[in-house]
Coordinates of C-alpha atoms in Angstrom, one line a residue:
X282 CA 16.5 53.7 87.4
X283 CA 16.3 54.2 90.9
X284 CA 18.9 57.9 90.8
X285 CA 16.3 58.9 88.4
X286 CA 13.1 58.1 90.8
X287 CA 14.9 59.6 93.5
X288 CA 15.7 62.8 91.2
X289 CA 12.0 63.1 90.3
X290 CA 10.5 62.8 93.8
X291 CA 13.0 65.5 94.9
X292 CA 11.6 67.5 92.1
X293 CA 8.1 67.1 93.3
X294 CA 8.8 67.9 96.8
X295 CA 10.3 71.2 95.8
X296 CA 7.7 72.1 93.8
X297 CA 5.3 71.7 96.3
X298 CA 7.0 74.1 98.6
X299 CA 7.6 76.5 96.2
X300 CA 11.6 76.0 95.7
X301 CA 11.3 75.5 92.2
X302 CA 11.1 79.0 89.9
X303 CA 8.4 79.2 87.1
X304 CA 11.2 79.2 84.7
X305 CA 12.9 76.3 86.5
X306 CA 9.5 73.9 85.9
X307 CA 9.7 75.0 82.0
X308 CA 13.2 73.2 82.4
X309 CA 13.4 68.9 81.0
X310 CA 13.6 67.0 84.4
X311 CA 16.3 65.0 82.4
X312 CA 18.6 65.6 79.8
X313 CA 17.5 63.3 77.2
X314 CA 20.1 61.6 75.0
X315 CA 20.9 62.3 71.3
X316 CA 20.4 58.7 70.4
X317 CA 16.9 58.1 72.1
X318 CA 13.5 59.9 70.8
X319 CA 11.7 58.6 73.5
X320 CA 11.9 60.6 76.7
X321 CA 11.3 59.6 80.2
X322 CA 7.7 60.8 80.2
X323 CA 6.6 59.2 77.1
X324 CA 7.8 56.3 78.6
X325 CA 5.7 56.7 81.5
X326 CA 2.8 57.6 79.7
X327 CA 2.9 54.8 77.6
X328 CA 3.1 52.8 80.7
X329 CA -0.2 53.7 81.4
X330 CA 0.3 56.4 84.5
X331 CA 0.9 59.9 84.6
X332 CA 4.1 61.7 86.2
X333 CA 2.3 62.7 89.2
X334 CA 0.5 60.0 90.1
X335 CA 3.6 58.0 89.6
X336 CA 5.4 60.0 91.7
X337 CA 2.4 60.1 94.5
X338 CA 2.7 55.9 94.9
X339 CA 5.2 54.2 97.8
X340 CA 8.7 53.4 96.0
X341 CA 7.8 50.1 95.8
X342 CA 4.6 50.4 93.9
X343 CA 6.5 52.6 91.7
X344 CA 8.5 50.4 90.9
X345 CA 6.2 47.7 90.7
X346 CA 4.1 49.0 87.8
X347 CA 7.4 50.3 86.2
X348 CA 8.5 46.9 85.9
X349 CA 5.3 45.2 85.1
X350 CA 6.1 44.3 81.5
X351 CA 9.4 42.7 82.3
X352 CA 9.2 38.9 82.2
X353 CA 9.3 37.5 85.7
X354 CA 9.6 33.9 84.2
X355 CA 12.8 31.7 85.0
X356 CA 13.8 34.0 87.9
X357 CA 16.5 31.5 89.0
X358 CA 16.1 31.7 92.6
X359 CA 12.1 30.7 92.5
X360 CA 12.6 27.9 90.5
X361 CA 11.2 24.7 91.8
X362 CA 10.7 21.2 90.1
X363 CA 6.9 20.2 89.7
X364 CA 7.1 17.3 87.2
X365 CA 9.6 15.4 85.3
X366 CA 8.2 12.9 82.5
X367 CA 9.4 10.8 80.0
X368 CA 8.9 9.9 75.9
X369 CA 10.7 7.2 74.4
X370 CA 11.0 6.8 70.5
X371 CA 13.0 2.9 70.2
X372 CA 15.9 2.9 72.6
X373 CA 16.3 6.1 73.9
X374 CA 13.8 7.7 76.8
X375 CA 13.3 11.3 76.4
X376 CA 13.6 12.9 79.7
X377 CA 11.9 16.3 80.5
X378 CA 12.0 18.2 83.9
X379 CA 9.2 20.9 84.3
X380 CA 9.0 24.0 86.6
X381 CA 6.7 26.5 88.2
X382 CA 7.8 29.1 85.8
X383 CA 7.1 27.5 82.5
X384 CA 10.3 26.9 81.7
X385 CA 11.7 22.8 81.4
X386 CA 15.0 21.0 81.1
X387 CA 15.4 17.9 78.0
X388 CA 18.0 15.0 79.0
X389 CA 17.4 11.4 78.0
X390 CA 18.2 8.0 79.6
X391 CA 20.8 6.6 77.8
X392 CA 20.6 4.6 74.7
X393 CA 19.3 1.2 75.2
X394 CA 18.6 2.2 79.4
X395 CA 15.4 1.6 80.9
X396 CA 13.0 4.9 81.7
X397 CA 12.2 3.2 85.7
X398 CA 16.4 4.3 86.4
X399 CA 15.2 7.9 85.7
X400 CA 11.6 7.3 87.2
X401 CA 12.3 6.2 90.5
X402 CA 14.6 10.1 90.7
X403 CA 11.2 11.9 90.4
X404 CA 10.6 11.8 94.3
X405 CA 13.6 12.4 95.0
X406 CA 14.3 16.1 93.2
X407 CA 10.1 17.4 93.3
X408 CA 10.3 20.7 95.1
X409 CA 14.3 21.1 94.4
X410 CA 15.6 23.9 92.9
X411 CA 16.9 22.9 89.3
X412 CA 19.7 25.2 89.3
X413 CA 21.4 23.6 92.3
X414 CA 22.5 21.3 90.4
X415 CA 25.3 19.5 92.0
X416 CA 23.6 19.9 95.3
X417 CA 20.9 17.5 93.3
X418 CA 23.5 15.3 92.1
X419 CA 24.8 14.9 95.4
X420 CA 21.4 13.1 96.5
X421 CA 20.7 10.9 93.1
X422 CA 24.4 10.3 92.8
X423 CA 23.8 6.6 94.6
X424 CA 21.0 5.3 92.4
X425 CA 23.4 5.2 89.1
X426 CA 25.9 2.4 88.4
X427 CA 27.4 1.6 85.3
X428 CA 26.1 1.4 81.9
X429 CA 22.5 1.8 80.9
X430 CA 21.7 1.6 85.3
X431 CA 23.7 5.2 85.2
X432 CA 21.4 6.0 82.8
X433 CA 18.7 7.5 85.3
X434 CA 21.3 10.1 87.0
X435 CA 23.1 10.9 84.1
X436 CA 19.8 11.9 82.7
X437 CA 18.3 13.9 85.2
X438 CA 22.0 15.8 85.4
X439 CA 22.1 16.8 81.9
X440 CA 18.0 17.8 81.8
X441 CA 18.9 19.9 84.9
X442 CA 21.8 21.4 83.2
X443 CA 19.7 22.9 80.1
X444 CA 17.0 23.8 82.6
X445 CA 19.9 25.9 84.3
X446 CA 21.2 27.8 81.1
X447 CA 17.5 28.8 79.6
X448 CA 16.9 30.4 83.4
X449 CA 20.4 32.2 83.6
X450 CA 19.8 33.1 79.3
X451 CA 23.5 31.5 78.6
X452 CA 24.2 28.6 77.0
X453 CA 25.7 25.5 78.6
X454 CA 28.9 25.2 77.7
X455 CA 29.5 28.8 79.7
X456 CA 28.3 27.1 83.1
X457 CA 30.9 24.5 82.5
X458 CA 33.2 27.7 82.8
X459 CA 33.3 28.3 78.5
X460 CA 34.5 27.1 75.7
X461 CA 37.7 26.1 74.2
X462 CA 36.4 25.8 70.8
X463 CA 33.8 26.7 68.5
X464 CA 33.5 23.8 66.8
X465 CA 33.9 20.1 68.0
X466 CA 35.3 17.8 65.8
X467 CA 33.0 14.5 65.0
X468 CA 34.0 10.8 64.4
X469 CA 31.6 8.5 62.8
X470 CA 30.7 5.5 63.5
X471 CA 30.2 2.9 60.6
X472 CA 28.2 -0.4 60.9
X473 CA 29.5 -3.8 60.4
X474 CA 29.7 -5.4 57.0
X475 CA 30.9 -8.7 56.0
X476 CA 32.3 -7.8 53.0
X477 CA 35.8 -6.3 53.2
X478 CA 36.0 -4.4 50.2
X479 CA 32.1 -3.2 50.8
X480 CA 33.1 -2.2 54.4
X481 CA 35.7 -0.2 52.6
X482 CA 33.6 1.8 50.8
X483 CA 31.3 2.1 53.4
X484 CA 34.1 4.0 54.7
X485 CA 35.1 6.2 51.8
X486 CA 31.7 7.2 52.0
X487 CA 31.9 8.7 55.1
X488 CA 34.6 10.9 53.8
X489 CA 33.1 11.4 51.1
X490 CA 30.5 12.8 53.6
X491 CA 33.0 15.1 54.8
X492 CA 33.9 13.5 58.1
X493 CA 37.5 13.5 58.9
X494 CA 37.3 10.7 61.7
X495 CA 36.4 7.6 61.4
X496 CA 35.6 4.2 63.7
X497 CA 35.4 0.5 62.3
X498 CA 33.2 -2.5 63.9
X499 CA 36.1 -5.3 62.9
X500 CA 35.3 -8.4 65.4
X501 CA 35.5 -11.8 65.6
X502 CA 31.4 -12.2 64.5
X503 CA 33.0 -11.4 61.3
X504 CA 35.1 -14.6 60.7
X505 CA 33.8 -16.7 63.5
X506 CA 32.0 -18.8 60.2
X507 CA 35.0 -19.4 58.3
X508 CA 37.4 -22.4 59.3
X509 CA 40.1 -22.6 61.2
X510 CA 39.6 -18.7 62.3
X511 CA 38.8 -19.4 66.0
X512 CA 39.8 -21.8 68.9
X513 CA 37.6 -23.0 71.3
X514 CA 34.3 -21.4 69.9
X515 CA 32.2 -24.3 69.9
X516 CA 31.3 -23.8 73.6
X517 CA 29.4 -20.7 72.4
X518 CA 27.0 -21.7 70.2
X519 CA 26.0 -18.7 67.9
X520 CA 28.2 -16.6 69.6
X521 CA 25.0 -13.9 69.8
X522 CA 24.9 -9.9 70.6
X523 CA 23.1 -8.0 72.9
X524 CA 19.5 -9.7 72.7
X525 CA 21.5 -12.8 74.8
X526 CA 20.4 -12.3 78.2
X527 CA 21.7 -15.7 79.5
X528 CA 24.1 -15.4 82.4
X529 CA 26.1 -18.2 80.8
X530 CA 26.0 -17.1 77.2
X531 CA 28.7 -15.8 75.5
X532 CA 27.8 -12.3 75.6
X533 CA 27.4 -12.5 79.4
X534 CA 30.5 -14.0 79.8
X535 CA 33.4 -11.4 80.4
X536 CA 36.1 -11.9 78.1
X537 CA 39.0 -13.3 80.2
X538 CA 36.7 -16.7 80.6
X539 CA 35.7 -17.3 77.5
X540 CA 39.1 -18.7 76.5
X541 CA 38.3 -17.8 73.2
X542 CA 41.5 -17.4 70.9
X543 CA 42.6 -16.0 66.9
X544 CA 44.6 -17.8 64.9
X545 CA 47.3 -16.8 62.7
X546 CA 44.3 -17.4 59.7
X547 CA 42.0 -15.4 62.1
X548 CA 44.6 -12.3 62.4
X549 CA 44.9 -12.3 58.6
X550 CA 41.2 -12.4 58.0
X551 CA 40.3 -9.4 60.7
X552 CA 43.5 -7.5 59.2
X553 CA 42.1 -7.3 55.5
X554 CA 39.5 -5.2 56.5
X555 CA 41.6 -2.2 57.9
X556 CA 43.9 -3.3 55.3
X557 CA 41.2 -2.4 52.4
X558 CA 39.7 0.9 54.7
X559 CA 43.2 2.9 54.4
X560 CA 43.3 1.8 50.9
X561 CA 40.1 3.6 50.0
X562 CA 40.4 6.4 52.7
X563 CA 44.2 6.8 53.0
X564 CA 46.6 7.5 55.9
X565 CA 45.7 11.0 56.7
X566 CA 42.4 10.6 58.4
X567 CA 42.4 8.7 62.2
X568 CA 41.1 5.4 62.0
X569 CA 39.7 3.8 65.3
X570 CA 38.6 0.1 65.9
X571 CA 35.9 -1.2 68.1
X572 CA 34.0 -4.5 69.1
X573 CA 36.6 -7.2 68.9
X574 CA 34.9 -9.6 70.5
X575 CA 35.1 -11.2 74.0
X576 CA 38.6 -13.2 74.3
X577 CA 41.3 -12.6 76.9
X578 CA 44.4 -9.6 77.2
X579 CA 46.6 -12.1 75.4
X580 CA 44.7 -12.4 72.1
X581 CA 44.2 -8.6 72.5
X582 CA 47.3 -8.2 72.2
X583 CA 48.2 -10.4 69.4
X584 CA 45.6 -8.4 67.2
X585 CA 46.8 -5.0 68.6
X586 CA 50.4 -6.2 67.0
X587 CA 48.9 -7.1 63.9
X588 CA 47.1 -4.1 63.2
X589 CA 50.0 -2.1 63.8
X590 CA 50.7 -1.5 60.4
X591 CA 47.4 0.3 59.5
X592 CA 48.3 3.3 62.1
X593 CA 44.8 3.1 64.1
X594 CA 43.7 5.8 66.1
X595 CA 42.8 3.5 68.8
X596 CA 41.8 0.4 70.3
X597 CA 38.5 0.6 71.8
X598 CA 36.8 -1.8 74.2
X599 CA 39.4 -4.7 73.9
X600 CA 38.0 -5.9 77.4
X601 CA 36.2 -4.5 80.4
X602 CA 37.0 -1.5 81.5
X603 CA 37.2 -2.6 85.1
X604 CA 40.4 -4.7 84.7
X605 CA 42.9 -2.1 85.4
X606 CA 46.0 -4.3 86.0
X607 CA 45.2 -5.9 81.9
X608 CA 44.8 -2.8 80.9
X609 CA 47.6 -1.8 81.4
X610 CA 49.3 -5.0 80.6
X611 CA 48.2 -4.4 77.2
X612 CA 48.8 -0.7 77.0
X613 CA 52.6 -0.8 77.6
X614 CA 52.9 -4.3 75.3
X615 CA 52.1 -2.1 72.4
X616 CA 52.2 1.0 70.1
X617 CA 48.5 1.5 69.6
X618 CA 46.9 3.9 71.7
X619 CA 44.3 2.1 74.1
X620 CA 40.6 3.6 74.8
X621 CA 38.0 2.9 76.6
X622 CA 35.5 3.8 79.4
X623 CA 31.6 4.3 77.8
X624 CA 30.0 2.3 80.5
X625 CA 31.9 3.6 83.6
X626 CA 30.0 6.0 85.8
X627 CA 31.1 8.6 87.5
X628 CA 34.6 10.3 88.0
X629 CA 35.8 8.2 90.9
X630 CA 35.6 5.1 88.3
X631 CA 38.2 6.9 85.8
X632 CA 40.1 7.2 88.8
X633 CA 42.4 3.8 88.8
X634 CA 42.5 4.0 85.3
X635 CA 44.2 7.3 84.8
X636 CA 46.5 7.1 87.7
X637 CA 47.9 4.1 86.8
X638 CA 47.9 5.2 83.2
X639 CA 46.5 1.9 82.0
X640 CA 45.0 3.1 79.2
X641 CA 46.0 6.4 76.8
X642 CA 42.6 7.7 76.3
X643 CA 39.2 7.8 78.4
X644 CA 36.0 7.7 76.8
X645 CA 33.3 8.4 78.8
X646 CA 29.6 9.0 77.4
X647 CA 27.4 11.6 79.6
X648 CA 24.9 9.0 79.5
X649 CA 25.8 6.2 82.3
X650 CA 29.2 9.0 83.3
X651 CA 26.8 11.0 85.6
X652 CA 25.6 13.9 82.8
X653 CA 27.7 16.6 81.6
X654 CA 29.6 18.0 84.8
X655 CA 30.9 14.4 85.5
X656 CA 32.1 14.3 81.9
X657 CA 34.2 17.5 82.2
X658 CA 35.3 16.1 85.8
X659 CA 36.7 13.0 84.1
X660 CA 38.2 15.2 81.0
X661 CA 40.3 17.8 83.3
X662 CA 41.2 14.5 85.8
X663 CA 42.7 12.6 82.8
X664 CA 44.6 15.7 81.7
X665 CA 46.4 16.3 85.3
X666 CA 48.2 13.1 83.8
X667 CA 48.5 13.9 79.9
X668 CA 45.2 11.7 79.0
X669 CA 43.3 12.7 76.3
X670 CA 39.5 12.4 76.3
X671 CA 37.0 11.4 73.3
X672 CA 33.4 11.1 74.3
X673 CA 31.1 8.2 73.4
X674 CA 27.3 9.1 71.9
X675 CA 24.8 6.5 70.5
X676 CA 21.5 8.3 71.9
X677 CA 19.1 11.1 71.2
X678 CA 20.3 14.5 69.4
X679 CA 19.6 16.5 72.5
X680 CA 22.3 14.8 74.9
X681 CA 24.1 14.9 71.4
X682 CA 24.2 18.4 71.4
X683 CA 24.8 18.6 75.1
X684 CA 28.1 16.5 74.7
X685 CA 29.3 18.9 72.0
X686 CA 28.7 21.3 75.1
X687 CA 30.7 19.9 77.3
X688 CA 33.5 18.4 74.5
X689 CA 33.8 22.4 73.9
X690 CA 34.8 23.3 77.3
X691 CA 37.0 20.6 77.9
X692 CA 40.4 21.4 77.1
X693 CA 42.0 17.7 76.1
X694 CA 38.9 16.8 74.2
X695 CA 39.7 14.7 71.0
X696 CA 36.4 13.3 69.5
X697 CA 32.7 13.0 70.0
X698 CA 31.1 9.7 68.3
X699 CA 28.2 10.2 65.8
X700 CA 26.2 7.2 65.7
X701 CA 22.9 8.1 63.6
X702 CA 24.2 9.4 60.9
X703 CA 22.4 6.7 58.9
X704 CA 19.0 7.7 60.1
X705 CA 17.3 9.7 58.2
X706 CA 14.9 11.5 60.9
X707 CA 17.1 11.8 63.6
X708 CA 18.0 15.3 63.2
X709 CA 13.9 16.0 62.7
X710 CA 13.6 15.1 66.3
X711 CA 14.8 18.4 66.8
X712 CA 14.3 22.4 66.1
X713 CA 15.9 25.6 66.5
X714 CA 19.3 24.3 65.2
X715 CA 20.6 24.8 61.7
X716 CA 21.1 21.5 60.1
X717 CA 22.7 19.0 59.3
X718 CA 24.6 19.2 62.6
X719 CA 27.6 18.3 60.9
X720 CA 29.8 20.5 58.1
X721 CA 33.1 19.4 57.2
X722 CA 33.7 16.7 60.3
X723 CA 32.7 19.1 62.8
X724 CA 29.4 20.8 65.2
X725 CA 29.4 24.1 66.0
X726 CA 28.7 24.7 69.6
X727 CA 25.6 26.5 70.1
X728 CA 25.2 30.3 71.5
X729 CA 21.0 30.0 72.4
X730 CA 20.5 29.6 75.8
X731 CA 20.8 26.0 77.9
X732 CA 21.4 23.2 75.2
X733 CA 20.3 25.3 72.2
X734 CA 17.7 23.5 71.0
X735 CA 13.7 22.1 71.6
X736 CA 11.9 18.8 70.4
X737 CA 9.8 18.8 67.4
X738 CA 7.0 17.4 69.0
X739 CA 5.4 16.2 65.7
X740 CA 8.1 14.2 65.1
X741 CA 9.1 12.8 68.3
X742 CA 5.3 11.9 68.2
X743 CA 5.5 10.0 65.2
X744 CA 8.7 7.8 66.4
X745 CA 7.1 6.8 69.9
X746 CA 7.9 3.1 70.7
X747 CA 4.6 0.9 70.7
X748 CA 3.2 1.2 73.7
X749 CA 4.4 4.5 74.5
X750 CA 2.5 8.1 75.5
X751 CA 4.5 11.5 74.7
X752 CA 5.5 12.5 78.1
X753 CA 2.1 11.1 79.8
X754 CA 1.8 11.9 83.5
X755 CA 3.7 10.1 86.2
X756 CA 2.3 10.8 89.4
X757 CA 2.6 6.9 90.5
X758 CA 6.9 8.7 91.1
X759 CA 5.7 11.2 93.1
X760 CA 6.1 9.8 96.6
X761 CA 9.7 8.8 98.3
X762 CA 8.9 5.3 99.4
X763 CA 12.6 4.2 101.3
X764 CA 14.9 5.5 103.3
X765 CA 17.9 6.3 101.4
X766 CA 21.3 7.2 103.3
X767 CA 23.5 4.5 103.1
X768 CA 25.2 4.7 106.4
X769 CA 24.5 4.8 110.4

């Protein structure tokens, strides 16, 4: 555009001092191309000024107007953060990050996290650029810990992140460098059911579905009822889930000191129900287990054994992910691959556990991890040492749809967990995607800009938590309070 400016104020100039001919001014100032019917001066005059008076202005005012239509919004270098709220429907706190140029980032907190993690961030980024996003990262990156208390970092990261792509007009997965597939492949998670042949169908209904991956709740809950199952369990009472805030219950006790143990009655029992599963859905399809319960290495190793037969896809969770040296204890005592990693944040947590090799496959979830860059961090560390990575996903369907983001350009990505596909609504949260999400076992990654996809208010309205306000004002987060560095 400029050549041609320059061209025409020539041309004006020489016309004033007579160097142009009559004949030469009956001459197009341009040669205007086959293809376009529109020439430079309708252009102009459509723009609302005339050729002369254009070419009478500065440069820069002539540029000015010539631009004037062109959308000046999400200019990436002017971005600042003015707001960041929050909306929670049940568990999961909608996160969104506003700016001065009208354009905002979506994240959430983590399934089952509190909004305050996220919150007390607000002071913190005000002001920042969104699109310096590790440089943000870099200053939050000591407020998350692991599980749900990652939940405020990892959800600031990944709101950032699809604020970043709708101001650069690209999607996500091409500022995590691009993709490595166009469609990531989805296992399913199934809920727990008593009944072995019912949990069985349960399961051939998800293939009947048309997911190709599958994960089964089999754990001690299960048969802890039945005699002669369990040793040592009457110290535990009712043996409760995640309601059981009690420092000294069962579920706060980590599973080395419960001192728990299965029986050879109790292996057979937890056995039947893989045992029925491959009979209704086969060999073919990977089979993962989860949520065995809280009991030491050495019964996690006598199970492992015993569902050998059943060719599982892995062995998820079997104790906390901090205990390296059992991890690995039980890794190399068996042929099962080992998993595990959802509650761990942040790369330099992954660390012992690949380099040691103490387990065969990481699972982080974006959520408590650190967001979406720390996810990919973790992927490409585990692969330096032949890991695989499968991702971990129980919360809303935007950080769902960011995770098939960052599983897409992650190169030794295996599997991302689905774990609403019994609710109904869940997909309604959302707009601008083609639905379902999921054809044939697998998401296609998204082309539109950022995530790829907005909130359907209406709906998110609808599911608010009692109590809540959709994405009310939070100026009481405005003000840093403390001094943060965390060294002299």
């Amino acid at each position: 555009m400029k050549k041609s400016i320059d061209h025409l104020q020539q041309r004006y100039q020489d016309e004033k001092i007579g160097k142009v001919s009559t004949s030469e001014r009956s001459q197009p100032l341009f040669e205007e191309p086959k293809n376009d019917r529109r020439s430079f001066f309708k252009k102009a005059a459509l723009g609302g000024i005339s050729l002369g008076g254009m070419l009478a202005l500065p440069m820069e005012e002539t540029l000015a107007h010539t631009t004037s239509k062109v959308n000046r919004l999400s200019n990436p270098s002017d971005l600042k953060i003015t707001d960041m709220r929050i909306a929670q429907y049940g568990n999961v706190p909608l996160l969104k990050i506003y700016t001065n140029q009208g354009i905002h980032g979506l994240g959430d907190v983590r399934d089952g996290a509190d909004k305050r993690y996220a919150l007390m961030l607000k002071s913190r980024i005000l002001g920042e650029n969104p699109c310096n996003i590790e440089k943000i990262f870099k200053s939050i990156e000591q407020f998350g810990w692991h599980g749900r208390q990652g939940g405020g970092v990892s959800g600031v990261e990944m709101a950032l992140w699809d604020l970043a792509g709708k101001a650069y007009g690209v999607p996500l997965y091409q500022l995590l460098g691009g993709k490595f597939r166009d469609k990531v492949r989805i296992y399913v998670d199934t809920p727990t059911v008593q009944d072995p042949d019912e949990f069985a169908n349960k399961m051939k209904e998800r293939v009947d579905m048309g997911y190709t991956m599958l994960k089964m709740d089999i754990g001690i809950g299960l048969i802890k009822d039945q005699k002669d199952t369990l040793t040592n369990k009457s110290p535990w009472g009712p043996m409760r889930g995640w309601s059981d805030k009690d420092v000294m219950s069962y579920t706060q006790t980590p599973h080395q000191f419960t001192h728990v143990q299965i029986t050879p009655k109790g292996l057979e029992k937890m056995v039947e129900y893989a045992a029925k599963a491959r009979e209704k859905v086969g060999f073919e399809i990977p089979l993962a287990i989860d949520h065995f319960g809280h009991m030491g290495y050495n019964e996690m190793i006598k199970l492992a054994n015993a569902f050998e037969p059943y060719n599982i896809a892995w062995l998820e969770d079997l104790i906390p992910w901090q205990n390296t040296e059992q991890w690995k204890r039980i890794t190399e005592a068996i042929s099962t691959p080992t998993l595990t990693g959802e509650d761990a944040y942040h790369k330099k947590n992954f660390k012992d556990l690949i380099e040691t090799r103490a387990v065969d496959l990481v699972h982080p979830d974006p959520g408590s991890a650190g967001g979406y860059l720390q996810t990919k961090k973790i992927g490409d560390y585990a692969e330096e040492f032949q890991i695989g990575m499968a991702l971990h996903h129980a919360a809303s369907p935007i950080t769902f749809m960011g995770t098939v983001h960052a599983a897409a350009a992650t190169y030794n990505f295996i599997g991302l967990e689905h774990h609403s596909v019994d609710n109904p609504w869940w997909e309604d949260l959302v707009t601008g995607i083609d639905k379902p999400f999921v054809k044939d076992g697998y998401v296609t990654v998204p082309e539109a800009p950022g995530i790829g996809l907005e909130l359907n208010e209406d709906e998110v309205k609808k599911r608010l938590r009692e109590g809540e306000k959709f994405f009310a004002p939070t100026d009481d987060w405005n003000e840093i309070r403390s001094w943060d560095r965390t060294w002299s």
